[in-house]
Amino acid sequence: MRAEDFLEHSKWIDGPEFLYDSENKWPKLGVKYDSLPVADAEIKKDVTVNAVVEEAKNPTSFFISYFSSWMKLKTSVAWVLKLKELLLQLSQKRKEFSDMMHESAEDANIKEQKVLQKMQQFKTMLKIQCLTSEDLTAAEHFIILFEQHHRFEPEISALRANKTVSKDSQLYRLDPVIDDGVLRVGGRLKRAAMPFEIKHPVILCKNMHVATLILRYIHHLLGHAGRSHMLSRLRRKYWIISANSAARKILSDCVTCRRNRGKLLEQKMADLPQERKQDLYLKRRWKQVQYMAELFWKRWITEYLPLLHERQKWMRQKRNISPGDIVLIADATAPRGCWQMGRVLAVKADGGGLVRSVQLQTKTSVLERPVTKLCLLLEASAD
Ligand SMILES: [Zn+2]
């Protein structure tokens, strides 16, 4: 087509004329879309598939995940193991008594009654049991064995077959060894004059529930200590893979630590009022000039990085505080230990949806406070 023809035929540019009329005046097509046969092979059929995935939990796993305290878990497992031992002992005794009765020529019912009598006598002779530190150590050994076999099955099988673990395994770099069924860190410290448990700590993984329990136990044992102190104590006995991030999680979730050391909340800065804009423009230009001059003279990238970070603080949007959150209310006239706690009743957001102030219910009254005077203790969703 030539350019002249193209310009003459306005249909190419403006579309067909009927499009300018209302829809009921448009020409009708002879095809009825709803009259197509259902069995037409060309028609694409919609298939809906629903799948429910449910992870079958081993009863022992369920038992372990039920506890939120390492000591309570160990104590409960120790009692279960004691009960198991006792039941085994009773079953052995019953077998012994049955064997003794087997040779007498009495009736089967009488024999059974005699065995029951002897069992009753035996039970009265049993002493009241209490837990010892050996029982707790055995319980700990049992829990560790179970968790390691559950999580590191391929590695344990390889080591038992006198092979090395796969290079893809996360344990490869730890040179793992098996001692008394427990997977421990290997290495070259065999001859070092150190306790065995420090030379070869037990391997755990941060996703294991017991790893969280052990870290939380150490954190409480050390009086809510910081990360490094926790990790140095942990490594006397255990080696948790990615322990650093696991410890950080424990610290950030600990309500007592938030209460003692948590920062006050902050939110991205709001827009300035109209009358400040011109003023701000000049200030910003002056700051830029100053900033460039500083860069020119110092020429040290490390010197302006902290400055950059300080500026970014106001640019980032933070999590909005929401109703139900538990907070500590900062009070400049009182020491931190005397600050009141409160529950957020309602929030007030600005035009951009960022919460600036909240209504709080304290023990005695209802208050309104800006978010910068609050320290978050517990998120509402964590209830
Ligand atoms: Zn703490």
Short mmCIF file of C-alpha atoms in Angstrom, two decimals, residues 1-382:
data_model
loop_
_atom_site.label_atom_id
_atom_site.label_comp_id
_atom_site.label_asym_id
_atom_site.label_seq_id
_atom_site.Cartn_x
_atom_site.Cartn_y
_atom_site.Cartn_z
CA MET A 1 0.00 0.00 0.00
CA ARG A 2 1.22 3.49 -0.82
CA ALA A 3 1.30 6.28 1.72
CA GLU A 4 -1.35 8.27 -0.21
CA ASP A 5 -3.76 5.28 -0.19
CA PHE A 6 -3.15 4.79 3.49
CA LEU A 7 -4.10 8.41 4.26
CA GLU A 8 -7.21 8.22 2.04
CA HIS A 9 -8.56 5.09 3.73
CA SER A 10 -9.39 6.45 7.18
CA LYS A 11 -10.50 2.97 8.32
CA TRP A 12 -6.86 2.14 9.10
CA ILE A 13 -6.61 5.10 11.41
CA ASP A 14 -10.10 5.56 12.86
CA GLY A 15 -11.41 1.96 12.80
CA PRO A 16 -14.79 0.82 11.28
CA GLU A 17 -17.62 3.38 11.30
CA PHE A 18 -20.10 1.23 13.25
CA LEU A 19 -17.87 1.49 16.33
CA TYR A 20 -19.02 5.11 16.69
CA ASP A 21 -22.67 3.97 17.07
CA SER A 22 -24.20 2.41 20.18
CA GLU A 23 -23.59 -1.32 20.68
CA ASN A 24 -27.12 -2.46 19.71
CA LYS A 25 -26.61 -1.03 16.16
CA TRP A 26 -23.45 -3.08 15.52
CA PRO A 27 -23.72 -5.78 12.80
CA LYS A 28 -24.57 -9.26 14.15
CA LEU A 29 -22.29 -12.25 13.53
CA GLY A 30 -23.87 -15.58 12.55
CA VAL A 31 -21.92 -17.63 15.13
CA LYS A 32 -23.57 -18.69 18.39
CA TYR A 33 -20.87 -19.37 20.93
CA ASP A 34 -23.13 -21.18 23.39
CA SER A 35 -24.25 -23.74 20.77
CA LEU A 36 -20.90 -25.59 20.58
CA PRO A 37 -21.15 -29.35 21.38
CA VAL A 38 -19.90 -30.33 24.86
CA ALA A 39 -17.82 -33.22 23.49
CA ASP A 40 -15.94 -30.98 21.01
CA ALA A 41 -12.26 -32.02 21.20
CA GLU A 42 -11.19 -28.41 20.50
CA ILE A 43 -12.79 -27.12 23.69
CA LYS A 44 -10.33 -26.85 26.55
CA LYS A 45 -11.67 -28.43 29.70
CA ASP A 46 -11.10 -26.87 33.11
CA VAL A 47 -9.77 -29.36 35.59
CA THR A 48 -9.80 -28.56 39.30
CA VAL A 49 -7.45 -30.51 41.53
CA ASN A 50 -7.50 -30.19 45.31
CA ALA A 51 -4.75 -31.65 47.42
CA VAL A 52 -4.45 -31.68 51.19
CA VAL A 53 -0.90 -32.23 52.41
CA GLU A 54 -0.62 -33.34 55.98
CA GLU A 55 2.73 -34.13 57.53
CA ALA A 56 2.43 -37.28 59.61
CA LYS A 57 4.19 -36.57 62.89
CA ASN A 58 5.98 -39.28 64.76
CA PRO A 59 4.56 -39.56 68.35
CA THR A 60 8.05 -38.89 69.81
CA SER A 61 8.41 -35.76 67.62
CA PHE A 62 4.99 -34.65 68.80
CA PHE A 63 6.01 -35.25 72.43
CA ILE A 64 9.24 -33.23 71.99
CA SER A 65 7.55 -30.33 70.19
CA TYR A 66 4.92 -30.14 72.97
CA PHE A 67 7.46 -28.63 75.41
CA SER A 68 8.74 -25.06 75.42
CA SER A 69 11.33 -25.57 78.16
CA TRP A 70 14.50 -27.67 77.83
CA MET A 71 14.51 -28.71 81.51
CA LYS A 72 10.82 -29.72 81.47
CA LEU A 73 11.38 -31.75 78.32
CA LYS A 74 14.39 -33.53 79.84
CA THR A 75 12.52 -34.25 83.09
CA SER A 76 9.47 -35.62 81.25
CA VAL A 77 11.59 -37.82 78.98
CA ALA A 78 13.52 -39.06 82.04
CA TRP A 79 10.24 -40.10 83.73
CA VAL A 80 9.03 -41.84 80.57
CA LEU A 81 12.32 -43.75 80.33
CA LYS A 82 12.02 -44.71 84.00
CA LEU A 83 8.49 -45.96 83.42
CA LYS A 84 9.68 -47.99 80.44
CA GLU A 85 12.41 -49.58 82.57
CA LEU A 86 9.88 -50.43 85.29
CA LEU A 87 7.41 -51.97 82.85
CA LEU A 88 10.20 -54.13 81.40
CA GLN A 89 11.16 -55.24 84.91
CA LEU A 90 7.53 -56.16 85.74
CA SER A 91 7.12 -58.09 82.50
CA GLN A 92 10.34 -60.05 83.22
CA LYS A 93 9.17 -60.88 86.76
CA ARG A 94 5.76 -62.05 85.48
CA LYS A 95 7.55 -64.36 83.03
CA GLU A 96 9.76 -65.69 85.83
CA PHE A 97 6.74 -66.44 88.07
CA SER A 98 4.84 -68.08 85.17
CA ASP A 99 7.84 -70.33 84.44
CA MET A 100 8.02 -71.31 88.12
CA MET A 101 4.32 -72.28 88.13
CA HIS A 102 4.58 -74.13 84.84
CA GLU A 103 5.95 -77.34 86.41
CA SER A 104 3.24 -77.73 89.10
CA ALA A 105 0.22 -79.85 88.12
CA GLU A 106 -2.46 -77.38 89.27
CA ASP A 107 -5.38 -75.90 87.31
CA ALA A 108 -4.57 -73.05 84.89
CA ASN A 109 -6.85 -70.56 86.72
CA ILE A 110 -5.25 -71.30 90.08
CA LYS A 111 -1.81 -70.88 88.51
CA GLU A 112 -2.82 -67.50 87.10
CA GLN A 113 -4.13 -66.36 90.50
CA LYS A 114 -0.92 -67.40 92.19
CA VAL A 115 1.14 -65.46 89.64
CA LEU A 116 -1.05 -62.39 90.26
CA GLN A 117 -0.53 -62.73 94.04
CA LYS A 118 3.23 -62.96 93.59
CA MET A 119 3.18 -59.92 91.30
CA GLN A 120 1.24 -57.93 93.92
CA GLN A 121 3.82 -58.92 96.56
CA PHE A 122 6.64 -57.88 94.21
CA LYS A 123 5.02 -54.48 93.51
CA THR A 124 4.76 -53.70 97.25
CA MET A 125 8.51 -54.29 97.52
CA LEU A 126 9.30 -51.64 94.87
CA LYS A 127 10.81 -48.42 96.22
CA ILE A 128 9.52 -44.89 95.55
CA GLN A 129 11.53 -43.58 92.62
CA CYS A 130 13.06 -40.14 92.16
CA LEU A 131 15.06 -38.63 89.31
CA THR A 132 18.85 -38.47 89.51
CA SER A 133 21.30 -36.48 87.41
CA GLU A 134 22.17 -39.75 85.59
CA ASP A 135 18.52 -40.09 84.57
CA LEU A 136 18.56 -36.55 83.17
CA THR A 137 21.79 -37.25 81.26
CA ALA A 138 20.23 -40.42 79.82
CA ALA A 139 17.12 -38.46 78.82
CA GLU A 140 19.28 -35.81 77.11
CA HIS A 141 21.18 -38.55 75.26
CA PHE A 142 17.89 -40.10 74.13
CA ILE A 143 16.47 -36.77 72.87
CA ILE A 144 19.67 -35.90 70.97
CA LEU A 145 19.84 -39.40 69.42
CA PHE A 146 16.23 -39.20 68.29
CA GLU A 147 16.50 -35.68 66.82
CA GLN A 148 19.78 -36.42 65.02
CA HIS A 149 18.44 -39.67 63.51
CA HIS A 150 15.33 -37.81 62.41
CA ARG A 151 17.25 -34.93 60.77
CA PHE A 152 20.64 -36.39 59.68
CA GLU A 153 19.64 -39.90 58.58
CA PRO A 154 21.74 -39.96 55.33
CA GLU A 155 24.87 -38.66 57.08
CA ILE A 156 24.59 -41.18 59.95
CA SER A 157 24.06 -44.06 57.50
CA ALA A 158 27.13 -43.00 55.49
CA LEU A 159 29.32 -42.73 58.60
CA ARG A 160 28.14 -46.11 59.90
CA ALA A 161 29.14 -47.66 56.57
CA ASN A 162 32.64 -46.12 57.06
CA LYS A 163 32.08 -43.63 54.24
CA THR A 164 32.49 -39.85 54.36
CA VAL A 165 29.38 -37.67 54.24
CA SER A 166 28.28 -36.21 50.92
CA LYS A 167 29.89 -32.93 49.83
CA ASP A 168 26.40 -31.44 49.45
CA SER A 169 25.60 -32.07 53.11
CA GLN A 170 25.67 -29.12 55.47
CA LEU A 171 27.72 -31.28 57.86
CA TYR A 172 30.57 -31.85 55.38
CA ARG A 173 32.70 -28.98 56.67
CA LEU A 174 32.31 -30.16 60.27
CA ASP A 175 34.03 -33.51 59.52
CA PRO A 176 31.39 -35.34 61.63
CA VAL A 177 32.12 -38.46 63.68
CA ILE A 178 29.83 -40.84 65.55
CA ASP A 179 30.48 -41.46 69.21
CA ASP A 180 28.10 -43.65 71.23
CA GLY A 181 25.50 -43.15 68.47
CA VAL A 182 25.72 -39.34 68.72
CA LEU A 183 26.88 -37.22 65.80
CA ARG A 184 29.70 -34.91 66.90
CA VAL A 185 32.05 -32.39 65.29
CA GLY A 186 35.32 -34.09 64.24
CA GLY A 187 38.42 -32.00 63.59
CA ARG A 188 42.04 -32.32 64.67
CA LEU A 189 41.79 -31.60 68.40
CA LYS A 190 41.86 -35.24 69.53
CA ARG A 191 45.14 -34.77 71.41
CA ALA A 192 44.29 -31.39 72.91
CA ALA A 193 44.13 -31.22 76.70
CA MET A 194 40.47 -30.20 76.79
CA PRO A 195 37.30 -31.95 77.91
CA PHE A 196 35.92 -34.32 75.25
CA GLU A 197 32.62 -32.41 74.92
CA ILE A 198 34.40 -29.15 74.05
CA LYS A 199 36.67 -30.84 71.49
CA HIS A 200 33.78 -32.68 69.87
CA PRO A 201 30.48 -30.85 70.50
CA VAL A 202 27.16 -32.49 69.58
CA ILE A 203 25.87 -31.36 66.17
CA LEU A 204 22.40 -29.85 66.00
CA CYS A 205 20.61 -27.81 63.37
CA LYS A 206 18.90 -24.49 64.05
CA ASN A 207 15.58 -25.78 62.64
CA MET A 208 15.39 -28.46 65.35
CA HIS A 209 12.98 -27.65 68.16
CA VAL A 210 15.53 -28.81 70.76
CA ALA A 211 18.12 -26.34 69.39
CA THR A 212 15.71 -23.49 70.14
CA LEU A 213 14.99 -24.94 73.60
CA ILE A 214 18.70 -25.31 74.44
CA LEU A 215 19.51 -21.75 73.29
CA ARG A 216 16.57 -20.33 75.25
CA TYR A 217 17.67 -22.33 78.33
CA ILE A 218 21.23 -20.94 78.05
CA HIS A 219 19.88 -17.40 77.54
CA HIS A 220 17.85 -17.66 80.76
CA LEU A 221 20.66 -19.45 82.63
CA LEU A 222 23.05 -16.58 81.85
CA GLY A 223 20.59 -13.94 83.04
CA HIS A 224 19.47 -12.80 79.57
CA ALA A 225 23.03 -12.50 78.27
CA GLY A 226 23.96 -11.25 74.79
CA ARG A 227 24.66 -13.33 71.71
CA SER A 228 28.41 -13.88 72.08
CA HIS A 229 28.14 -14.97 75.71
CA MET A 230 25.31 -17.37 74.80
CA LEU A 231 27.27 -18.88 71.91
CA SER A 232 30.46 -19.39 73.92
CA ARG A 233 28.44 -21.23 76.57
CA LEU A 234 26.60 -23.25 73.93
CA ARG A 235 29.83 -24.44 72.30
CA ARG A 236 31.00 -26.12 75.47
CA LYS A 237 28.61 -28.92 74.58
CA TYR A 238 26.72 -28.30 71.34
CA TRP A 239 27.44 -27.09 67.83
CA ILE A 240 24.29 -25.65 66.27
CA ILE A 241 24.55 -24.98 62.53
CA SER A 242 23.81 -21.25 61.94
CA ALA A 243 23.75 -20.71 65.70
CA ASN A 244 24.33 -16.99 65.21
CA SER A 245 21.00 -16.33 63.54
CA ALA A 246 19.21 -18.74 65.92
CA ALA A 247 20.60 -16.81 68.92
CA ARG A 248 19.60 -13.50 67.33
CA LYS A 249 16.04 -14.84 66.97
CA ILE A 250 15.95 -15.88 70.64
CA LEU A 251 17.12 -12.41 71.69
CA SER A 252 14.65 -10.57 69.49
CA ASP A 253 11.73 -12.71 70.72
CA CYS A 254 12.60 -12.44 74.42
CA VAL A 255 10.09 -10.16 76.16
CA THR A 256 12.40 -9.55 79.17
CA CYS A 257 15.22 -8.40 76.84
CA ARG A 258 12.83 -6.13 74.96
CA ARG A 259 11.69 -4.71 78.27
CA ASN A 260 15.26 -4.02 79.42
CA ARG A 261 17.00 -3.01 76.22
CA GLY A 262 14.38 -2.60 73.43
CA LYS A 263 14.60 0.57 71.34
CA LEU A 264 11.76 3.09 71.16
CA LEU A 265 9.66 2.76 68.01
CA GLU A 266 10.23 5.01 65.03
CA GLN A 267 8.42 5.54 61.74
CA LYS A 268 9.33 7.10 58.38
CA MET A 269 9.24 10.92 58.69
CA ALA A 270 6.02 12.67 57.68
CA ASP A 271 5.86 15.29 54.87
CA LEU A 272 6.82 18.83 55.85
CA PRO A 273 4.13 21.59 55.89
CA GLN A 274 3.84 23.93 52.85
CA GLU A 275 5.63 26.90 54.52
CA ARG A 276 8.75 24.80 55.19
CA LYS A 277 9.26 23.66 51.56
CA GLN A 278 11.16 26.72 50.19
CA ASP A 279 13.19 26.89 53.33
CA LEU A 280 13.99 23.21 53.04
CA TYR A 281 15.04 23.53 49.39
CA LEU A 282 17.68 26.13 50.26
CA LYS A 283 18.85 24.13 53.25
CA ARG A 284 19.13 20.99 51.17
CA ARG A 285 21.16 22.78 48.46
CA TRP A 286 23.48 24.22 51.09
CA LYS A 287 23.85 20.79 52.68
CA GLN A 288 24.68 19.30 49.28
CA VAL A 289 27.44 21.89 48.73
CA GLN A 290 28.81 21.21 52.19
CA TYR A 291 28.60 17.49 51.61
CA MET A 292 30.47 17.60 48.29
CA ALA A 293 33.19 19.77 49.83
CA GLU A 294 33.56 17.32 52.65
CA LEU A 295 33.83 14.44 50.19
CA PHE A 296 36.46 16.30 48.22
CA TRP A 297 38.66 16.92 51.25
CA LYS A 298 38.31 13.69 53.10
CA ARG A 299 38.19 11.26 50.18
CA TRP A 300 37.59 8.44 52.59
CA ILE A 301 34.59 6.38 51.76
CA THR A 302 34.50 4.87 55.23
CA GLU A 303 33.91 8.28 56.76
CA TYR A 304 30.66 9.02 55.03
CA LEU A 305 29.14 5.57 55.28
CA PRO A 306 27.87 6.05 58.86
CA LEU A 307 26.47 9.43 57.79
CA LEU A 308 24.68 7.76 54.91
CA HIS A 309 23.25 5.18 57.27
CA GLU A 310 22.02 7.94 59.61
CA ARG A 311 20.18 9.57 56.71
CA GLN A 312 18.62 6.28 55.62
CA LYS A 313 17.10 5.81 59.06
CA TRP A 314 14.39 8.34 58.24
CA MET A 315 13.68 6.99 54.77
CA ARG A 316 12.70 3.46 55.73
CA GLN A 317 9.16 2.49 56.50
CA LYS A 318 8.74 0.39 59.67
CA ARG A 319 6.13 -2.12 60.82
CA ASN A 320 2.96 -0.30 61.86
CA ILE A 321 1.98 -0.81 65.46
CA SER A 322 -1.46 -2.45 65.61
CA PRO A 323 -4.32 -2.94 68.11
CA GLY A 324 -3.55 -5.66 70.64
CA ASP A 325 0.24 -5.01 70.70
CA ILE A 326 1.74 -4.85 74.19
CA VAL A 327 4.09 -1.90 74.68
CA LEU A 328 6.20 -0.18 77.31
CA ILE A 329 5.44 3.56 77.64
CA ALA A 330 8.62 5.68 77.78
CA ASP A 331 8.69 8.25 80.55
CA ALA A 332 11.67 10.63 80.66
CA THR A 333 11.00 11.43 84.33
CA ALA A 334 11.22 7.82 85.54
CA PRO A 335 13.86 5.04 85.31
CA ARG A 336 13.21 2.38 82.69
CA GLY A 337 12.23 -0.23 85.28
CA CYS A 338 9.27 1.94 86.35
CA TRP A 339 7.82 2.46 82.85
CA GLN A 340 4.18 1.41 82.58
CA MET A 341 2.96 -1.35 80.26
CA GLY A 342 -0.02 -0.84 78.00
CA ARG A 343 -2.15 -2.59 75.40
CA VAL A 344 -2.88 -0.77 72.13
CA LEU A 345 -6.63 -0.10 71.78
CA ALA A 346 -6.72 1.94 68.57
CA VAL A 347 -4.22 3.45 66.12
CA LYS A 348 -4.19 6.78 64.29
CA ALA A 349 -2.62 6.68 60.82
CA ASP A 350 -1.65 9.60 58.57
CA GLY A 351 -2.66 10.01 54.91
CA GLY A 352 0.05 7.56 53.82
CA GLY A 353 -1.23 4.83 56.18
CA LEU A 354 1.70 5.15 58.63
CA VAL A 355 0.67 4.99 62.29
CA ARG A 356 1.85 8.08 64.21
CA SER A 357 0.00 7.82 67.51
CA VAL A 358 -2.02 5.26 69.42
CA GLN A 359 -4.61 4.98 72.14
CA LEU A 360 -3.43 2.77 75.01
CA GLN A 361 -5.05 0.96 77.90
CA THR A 362 -2.80 0.93 80.95
CA LYS A 363 -3.43 -0.63 84.35
CA THR A 364 -5.14 2.54 85.56
CA SER A 365 -6.25 4.64 82.59
CA VAL A 366 -6.56 5.17 78.83
CA LEU A 367 -3.82 7.32 77.27
CA GLU A 368 -2.82 8.65 73.89
CA ARG A 369 0.88 8.53 72.97
CA PRO A 370 3.04 9.04 69.84
CA VAL A 371 4.74 5.84 68.61
CA THR A 372 8.17 7.35 69.26
CA LYS A 373 7.43 7.13 73.01
CA LEU A 374 6.68 3.39 72.90
CA CYS A 375 8.81 0.28 73.09
CA LEU A 376 7.23 -2.84 71.57
CA LEU A 377 7.15 -5.85 73.91
CA LEU A 378 4.86 -8.34 72.20
CA GLU A 379 3.20 -8.26 68.79
CA ALA A 380 -0.54 -8.96 68.73
CA SER A 381 -0.05 -11.74 66.16
CA ALA A 382 2.32 -13.62 68.48
#
